[in-house]
XYZ file of C-alpha atoms in Angstrom:
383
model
C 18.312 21.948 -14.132
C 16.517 18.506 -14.960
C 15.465 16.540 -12.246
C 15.632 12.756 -12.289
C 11.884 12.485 -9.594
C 8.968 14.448 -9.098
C 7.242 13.628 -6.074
C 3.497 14.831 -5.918
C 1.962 15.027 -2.364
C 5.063 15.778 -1.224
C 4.541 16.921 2.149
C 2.698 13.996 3.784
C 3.571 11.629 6.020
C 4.385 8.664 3.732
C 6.171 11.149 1.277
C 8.729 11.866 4.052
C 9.438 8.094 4.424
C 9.467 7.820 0.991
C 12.090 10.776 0.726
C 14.224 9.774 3.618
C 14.614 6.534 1.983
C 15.373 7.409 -1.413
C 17.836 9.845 -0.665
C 19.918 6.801 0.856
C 20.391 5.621 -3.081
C 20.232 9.445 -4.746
C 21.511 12.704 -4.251
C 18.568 14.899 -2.779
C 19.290 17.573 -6.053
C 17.829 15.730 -8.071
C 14.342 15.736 -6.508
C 10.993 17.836 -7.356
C 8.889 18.089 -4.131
C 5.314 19.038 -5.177
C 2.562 19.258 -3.079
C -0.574 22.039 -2.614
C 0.837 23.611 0.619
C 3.483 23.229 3.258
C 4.243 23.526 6.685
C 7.355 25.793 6.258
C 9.537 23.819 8.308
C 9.324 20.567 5.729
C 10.004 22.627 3.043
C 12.960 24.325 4.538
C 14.210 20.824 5.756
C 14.021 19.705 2.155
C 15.057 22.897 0.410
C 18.282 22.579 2.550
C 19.311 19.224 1.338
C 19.211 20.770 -2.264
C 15.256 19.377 -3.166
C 13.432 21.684 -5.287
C 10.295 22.710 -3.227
C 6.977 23.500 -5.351
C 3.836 24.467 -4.808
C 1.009 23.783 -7.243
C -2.308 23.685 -6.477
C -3.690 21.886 -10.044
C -3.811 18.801 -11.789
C -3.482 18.491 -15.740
C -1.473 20.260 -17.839
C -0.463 22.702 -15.229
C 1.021 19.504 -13.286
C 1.819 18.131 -16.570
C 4.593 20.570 -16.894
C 5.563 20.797 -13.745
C 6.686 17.640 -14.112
C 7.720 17.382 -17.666
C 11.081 16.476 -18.338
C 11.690 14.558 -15.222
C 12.777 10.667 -15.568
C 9.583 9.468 -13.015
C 6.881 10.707 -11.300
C 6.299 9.448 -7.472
C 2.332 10.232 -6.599
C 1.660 9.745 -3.096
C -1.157 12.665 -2.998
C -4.259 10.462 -1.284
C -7.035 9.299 -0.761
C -6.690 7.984 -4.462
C -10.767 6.916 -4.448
C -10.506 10.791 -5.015
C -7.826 11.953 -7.134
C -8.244 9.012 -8.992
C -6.116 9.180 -12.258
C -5.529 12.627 -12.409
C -1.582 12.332 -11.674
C -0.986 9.583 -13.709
C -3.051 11.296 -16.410
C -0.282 13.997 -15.970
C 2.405 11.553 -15.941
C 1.189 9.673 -19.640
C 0.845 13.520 -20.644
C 4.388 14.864 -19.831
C 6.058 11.505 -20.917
C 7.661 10.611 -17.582
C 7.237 6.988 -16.028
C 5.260 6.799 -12.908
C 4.544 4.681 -9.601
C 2.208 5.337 -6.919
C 0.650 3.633 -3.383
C -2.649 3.154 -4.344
C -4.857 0.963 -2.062
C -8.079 1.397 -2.914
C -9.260 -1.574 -5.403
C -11.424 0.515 -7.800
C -8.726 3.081 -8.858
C -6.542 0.547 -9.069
C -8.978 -1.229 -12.245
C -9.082 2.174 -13.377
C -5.310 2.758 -13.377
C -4.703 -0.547 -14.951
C -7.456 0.614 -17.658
C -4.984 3.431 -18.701
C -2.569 0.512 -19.830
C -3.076 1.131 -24.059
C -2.258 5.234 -23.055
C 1.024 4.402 -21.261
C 2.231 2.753 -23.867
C 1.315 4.925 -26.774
C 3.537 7.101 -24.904
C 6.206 5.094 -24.189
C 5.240 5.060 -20.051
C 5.942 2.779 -17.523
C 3.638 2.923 -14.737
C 3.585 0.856 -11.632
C 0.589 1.137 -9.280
C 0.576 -0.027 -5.725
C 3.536 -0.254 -4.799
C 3.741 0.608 -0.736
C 3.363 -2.419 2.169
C 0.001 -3.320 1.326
C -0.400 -3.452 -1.572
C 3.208 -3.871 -2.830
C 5.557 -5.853 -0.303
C 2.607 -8.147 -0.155
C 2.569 -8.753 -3.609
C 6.280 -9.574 -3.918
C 6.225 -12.095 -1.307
C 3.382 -13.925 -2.671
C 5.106 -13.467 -6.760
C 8.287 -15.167 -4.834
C 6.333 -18.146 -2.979
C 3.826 -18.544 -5.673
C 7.036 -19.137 -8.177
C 8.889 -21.320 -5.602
C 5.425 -23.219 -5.406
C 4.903 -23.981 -8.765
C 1.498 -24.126 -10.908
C -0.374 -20.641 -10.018
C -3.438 -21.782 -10.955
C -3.298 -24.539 -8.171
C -2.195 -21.900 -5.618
C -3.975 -19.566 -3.226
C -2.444 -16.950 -1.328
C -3.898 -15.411 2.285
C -2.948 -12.031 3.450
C -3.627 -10.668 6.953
C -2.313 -7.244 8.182
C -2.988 -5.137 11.615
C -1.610 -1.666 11.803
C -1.467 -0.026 15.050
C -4.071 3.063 16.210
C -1.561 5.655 16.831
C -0.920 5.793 13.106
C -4.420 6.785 12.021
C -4.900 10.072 10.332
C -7.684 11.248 8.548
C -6.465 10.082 5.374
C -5.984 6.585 6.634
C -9.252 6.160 8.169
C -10.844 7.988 5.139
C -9.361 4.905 2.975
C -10.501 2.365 5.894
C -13.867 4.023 5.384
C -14.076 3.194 1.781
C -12.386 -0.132 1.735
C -15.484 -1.356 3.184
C -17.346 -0.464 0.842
C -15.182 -2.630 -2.121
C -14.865 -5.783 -0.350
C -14.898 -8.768 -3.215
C -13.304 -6.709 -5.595
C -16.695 -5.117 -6.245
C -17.508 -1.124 -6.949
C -17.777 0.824 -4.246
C -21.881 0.094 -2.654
C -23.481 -0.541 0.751
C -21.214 -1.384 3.507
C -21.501 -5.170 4.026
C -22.693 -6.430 7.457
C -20.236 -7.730 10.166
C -20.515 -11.494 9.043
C -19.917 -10.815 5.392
C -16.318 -9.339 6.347
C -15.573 -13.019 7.403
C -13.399 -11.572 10.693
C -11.012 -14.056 11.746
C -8.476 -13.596 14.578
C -4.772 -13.875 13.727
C -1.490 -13.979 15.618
C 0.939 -12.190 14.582
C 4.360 -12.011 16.471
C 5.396 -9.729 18.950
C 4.612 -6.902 19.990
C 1.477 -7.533 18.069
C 0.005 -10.373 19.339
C -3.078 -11.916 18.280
C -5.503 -9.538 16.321
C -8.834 -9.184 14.339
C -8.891 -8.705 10.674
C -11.894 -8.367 8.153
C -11.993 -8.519 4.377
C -11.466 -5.109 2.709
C -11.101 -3.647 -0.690
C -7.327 -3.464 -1.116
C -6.171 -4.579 -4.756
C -4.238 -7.777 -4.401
C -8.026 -10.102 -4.887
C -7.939 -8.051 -8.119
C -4.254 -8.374 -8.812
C -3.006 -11.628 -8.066
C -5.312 -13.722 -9.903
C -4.874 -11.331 -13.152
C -1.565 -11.341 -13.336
C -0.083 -14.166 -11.381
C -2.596 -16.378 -12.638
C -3.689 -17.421 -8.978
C -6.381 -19.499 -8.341
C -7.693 -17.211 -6.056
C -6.438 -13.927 -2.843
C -8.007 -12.248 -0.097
C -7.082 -9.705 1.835
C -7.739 -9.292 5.472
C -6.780 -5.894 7.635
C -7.251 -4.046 11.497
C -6.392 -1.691 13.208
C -4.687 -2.972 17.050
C -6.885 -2.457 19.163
C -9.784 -4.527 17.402
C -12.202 -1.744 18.936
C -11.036 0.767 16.014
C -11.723 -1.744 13.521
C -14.882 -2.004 14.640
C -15.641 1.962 14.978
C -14.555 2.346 11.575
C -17.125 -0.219 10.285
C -19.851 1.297 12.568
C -18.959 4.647 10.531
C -19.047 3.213 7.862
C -22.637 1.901 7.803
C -23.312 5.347 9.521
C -22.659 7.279 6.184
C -26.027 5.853 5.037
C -27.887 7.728 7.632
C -25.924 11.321 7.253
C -26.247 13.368 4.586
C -23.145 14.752 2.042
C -23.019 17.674 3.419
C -22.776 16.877 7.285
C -20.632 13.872 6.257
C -16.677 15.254 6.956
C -17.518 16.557 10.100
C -19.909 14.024 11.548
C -17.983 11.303 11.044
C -15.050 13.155 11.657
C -16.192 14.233 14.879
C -17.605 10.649 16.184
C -14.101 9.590 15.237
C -12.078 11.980 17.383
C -14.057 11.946 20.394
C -13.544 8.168 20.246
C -9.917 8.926 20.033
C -9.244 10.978 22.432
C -10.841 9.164 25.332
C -9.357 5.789 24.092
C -6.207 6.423 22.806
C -4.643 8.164 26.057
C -5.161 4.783 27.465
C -3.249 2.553 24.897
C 0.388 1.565 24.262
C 1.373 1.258 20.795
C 1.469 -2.180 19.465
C 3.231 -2.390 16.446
C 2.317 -3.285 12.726
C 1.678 -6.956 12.106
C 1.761 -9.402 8.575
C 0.980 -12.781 8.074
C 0.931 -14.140 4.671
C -0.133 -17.651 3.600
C 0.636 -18.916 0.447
C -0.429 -22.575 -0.759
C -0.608 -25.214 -3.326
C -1.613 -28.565 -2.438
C -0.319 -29.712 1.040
C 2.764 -27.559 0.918
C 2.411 -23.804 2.123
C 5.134 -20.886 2.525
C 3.866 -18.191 5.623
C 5.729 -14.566 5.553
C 5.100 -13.656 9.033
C 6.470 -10.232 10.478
C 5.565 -8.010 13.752
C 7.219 -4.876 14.563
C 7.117 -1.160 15.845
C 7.386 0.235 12.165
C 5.553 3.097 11.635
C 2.635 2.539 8.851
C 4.151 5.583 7.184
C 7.830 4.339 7.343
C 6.164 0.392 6.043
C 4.446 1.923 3.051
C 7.334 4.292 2.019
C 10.420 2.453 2.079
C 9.072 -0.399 -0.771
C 7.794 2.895 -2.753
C 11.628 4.656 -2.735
C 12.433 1.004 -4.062
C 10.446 0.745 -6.534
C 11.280 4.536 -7.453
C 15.050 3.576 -7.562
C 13.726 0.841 -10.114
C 12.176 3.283 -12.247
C 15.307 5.813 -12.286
C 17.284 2.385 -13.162
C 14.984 1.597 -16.051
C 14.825 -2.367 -14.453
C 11.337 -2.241 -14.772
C 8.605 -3.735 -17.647
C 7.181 -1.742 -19.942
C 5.588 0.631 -21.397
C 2.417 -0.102 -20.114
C 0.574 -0.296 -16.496
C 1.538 -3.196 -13.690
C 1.254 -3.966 -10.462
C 4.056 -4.700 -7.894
C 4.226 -8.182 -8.777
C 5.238 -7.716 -12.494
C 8.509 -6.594 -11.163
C 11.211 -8.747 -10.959
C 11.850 -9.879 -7.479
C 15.428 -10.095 -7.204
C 15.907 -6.390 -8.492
C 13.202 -5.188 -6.217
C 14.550 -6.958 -2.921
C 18.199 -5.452 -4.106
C 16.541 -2.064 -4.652
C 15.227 -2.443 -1.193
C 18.202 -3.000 0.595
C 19.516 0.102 -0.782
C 16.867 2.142 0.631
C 15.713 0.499 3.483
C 17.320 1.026 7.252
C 16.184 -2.431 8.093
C 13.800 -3.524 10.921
C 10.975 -5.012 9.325
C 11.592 -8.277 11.709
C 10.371 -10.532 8.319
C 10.323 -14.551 8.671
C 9.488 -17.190 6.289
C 8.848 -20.722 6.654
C 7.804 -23.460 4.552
C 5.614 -27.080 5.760
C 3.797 -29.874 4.162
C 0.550 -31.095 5.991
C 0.822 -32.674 8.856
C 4.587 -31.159 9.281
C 5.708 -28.736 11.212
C 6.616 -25.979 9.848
C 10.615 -24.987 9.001
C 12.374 -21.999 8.515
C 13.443 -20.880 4.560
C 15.265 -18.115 3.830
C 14.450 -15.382 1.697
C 17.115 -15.376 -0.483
C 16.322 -19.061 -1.280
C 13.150 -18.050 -2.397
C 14.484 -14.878 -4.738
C 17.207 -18.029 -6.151
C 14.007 -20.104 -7.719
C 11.833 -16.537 -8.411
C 15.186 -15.187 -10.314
C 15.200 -18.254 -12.499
C-alpha cells in the first residue's frame, strides 16, 4: 500500500526520536523506514508496530523509487557535509515533499540553491529543521515579529550539549563546523580567539558553560529570510574540555594525511573518552537565546536532561506532521523559520512528551527582566 513518510537513515539515533514522536500524531502503517543496514532488533521493533522496514544501499533513482509515491520524505541520513543533496535530489525526482536536520552551513546554501527544482516539481522542502537549527529559528521568527523592524534586530544563540551524547557522527559535524565559522566555505580551522568563546549560564543542571562560534546555518538564515540585521551562533559540548579537544582535532587534520584521517582522529578521540568520561556526570543540554532591537530584548532560556537525539527529533516529527498536513509554504526550499509559528508550536505539542524546561522573558535596559509567555508571543507572530 501507499505510505504517507519515508524516512531515510532510518536506523539512527535521531531517527528513533524522530519515529517515537511521530507515531504519537500517525499510525506507525503508514511509515517507510529506509536506511543501509540494521541492527535486527530496530527493525523488528519497528516492523512490529506495522512500519515497513527497507534496506537500500543507493541514492538516485534507486532511492527515487523507493520513495516515490509517498506524501514526504524525512532525511535524517548524516553527516550532510557528505551526502549533501543526494536525498533531496531523490525527493525533487520522485515528486514527494521533503524536510531534513541539516546543520552544517554549506549544504544548507546548497539545499536552498535547489529552490527553482522544487518548484518545477511542485516540492516543498524544508531544511533544518531539528533543535539547532530549527527550534532556534522559531523562537527567534516569534521574538523578532513581537519586536518589530527586523532590520533593527539582532538575535544571539548559545547552545551546550552534554558529552555523553557524542557519537561519531556528532563529533564528525563538530569537526567540520569549525571549519565554516562566518558563514564561509569550509577552509583552515580558525585559531582559538577567532571563535570569540564566551562563557554562558544556562540553567540547571547545566550551569555556566563555554561556547565558540561554529558553522551552523542560522548566520546564513536569519538575515536572508527574516531580514535580520545580523545572527551568530555559539555551541559546546559540557564539559568545556571536549570543546576544546574537538578544536585541537580539528587543527590536527592539517597535519594527517586522508588516508590516516578516520582512524587517527578517531582514535585520539576515544582514548580521550574513555579516561574522561568514566569520571563525569551528565549535565544536561543547555539554550540561551537573545533576541534584540533597540533597548528592549526577549531571552529563550532552557536547561534540561534531554537527550541531543530526543532535542533534535521531536521539532523534526513536527515539522513532518506539517508536511503530511500540507500547512506548509511552497513549492520551493525554506528554512524553519518560513513556517508559520503557531502551526508549528501546535504541531509540536502533538508530538512532543514535554520536558524541554523552556522560559522566556522580556526587559528594556536598565530593567529587570520579566517573564512572557510563549503563547503571547505566537498571539503577535500569528497576526
Amino acid at each position: 500500500m501507499s505510505r504517507q513518510l519515508a524516512v531515510v537513515g532510518a536506523a539512527g539515533a535521531q531517527a528513533a526520536s524522530m519515529q517515537d514522536a511521530i507515531f504519537r500524531a500517525i499510525d506507525p502503517a503508514h511509515v517507510t523506514a529506509i536506511d543501509v543496514s540494521w541492527r535486527a532488533a530496530r527493525a523488528e521493533a519497528l516492523s512490529s508496530k506495522g512500519v515497513e522496514v527497507r534496506t537500500i544501499d543507493g541514492t538516485g533513482k534507486a532511492l527515487a523509487d523507493a520513495i516515490r509515491g509517498s506524501q514526504a520524505v524525512v532525511n535524517l541520513a548524516g553527516p550532510y557535509h557528505r551526502l549533501g543533496t543526494l536525498v533531496l535530489d531523490a525527493a525533487i525526482l520522485a515528486g514527494a515533499n521533503y524536510l531534513d536536520i541539516c546543520d552544517d552551513v554549506d549544504v544548507t546554501r546548497k539545499i536552498l540553491g535547489r529552490h527553482s527544482e522544487a518548484v518545477e516539481a511542485g516540492v516543498t522542502a524544508i531544511t533544518g529543521l531539528g533543535s539547532s537549527p530549527g527550534t532556534t529559528n522559531m523562537l527567534v521568527r516569534i521574538a523578532a515579529d513581537y519586536l518589530g523592524e527586523p532590520a533593527e534586530t539582532t538575535a544571539d544563540i548559545s547552545w551546550v550539549v552534554d558529552q555523553s551524547d557524542l557519537s561519531t557522527a556528532v563529533v564528525e559535524h563538530i569537526l567540520h563546523c569549525f571549519a565554516t565559522i562566518h558563514d564561509r566555505e569550509p577552509g583552515p580551522i580558525p585559531g582559538w580567539a577567532e571563535l570569540e568563546p564566551r562563557w554562558v549560564d544556562f540553567p540547571e543542571p547545566v550551569g555556566r558553560e563555554l561556547v565558540v562560534l561554529l558553522g551552523p546555518p542560522e548566520p546564513l538564515t536569519l538575515p536572508r529570510f527574516l531580514g535580520l540585521q545580523s545572527a551568530t551562533n555559539r555551541g559546546g559540548i559540557a564539559p568545556v574540555e571536549y570543546t576544546q579537544l574537538c578544536w585541537l582535532l580539528a587543527r590536527a587534520r592539517r597535519l594527517i594525511t586522508q588516508d590516516d584521517e578516520p582512524k587517527t582522529l578517531g582514535e585520539g578521540f576515544d582514548w580521550f573518552h574513555s579516561a574522561f568520561a568514566k569520571r563525569l556526570g551528565r549535565q544536561g543540554s543547555g539554550l540561551v537565546i537573545q533576541v534584540r532591537r533597540g533597548g528592549r530584548t526577549i531571552a529563550f532560556r532552557s536547561g534540561s536532561s534531554m537527550t541531543m537525539d530526543h532535542a533534535t527529533g521531536v521539532p523534526a516529527a513536527a515539522g513532518s506532521l506539517l508536511l503530511l498536513e500540507g500547512r506548509v509554504p511552497g513549492p520551493g526550499v525554506f528554512p524553519p523559520e518560513c513556517l508559520d509559528p503557531v502551526s508549528f508550536f501546535g504541531a509540536l505539542r502533538k508530538v512532543s512528551p514535554g520536558g524541554g524546561g523552556l522560559s522566556a522573558t522580556i526587559c528594556a535596559a536598565g530593567e529587570e527582566p520579566a517573564p512572557i509567555r510563549i503563547r503571547d508571543l505566537l498571539c503577535v507572530a500569528g497576526h
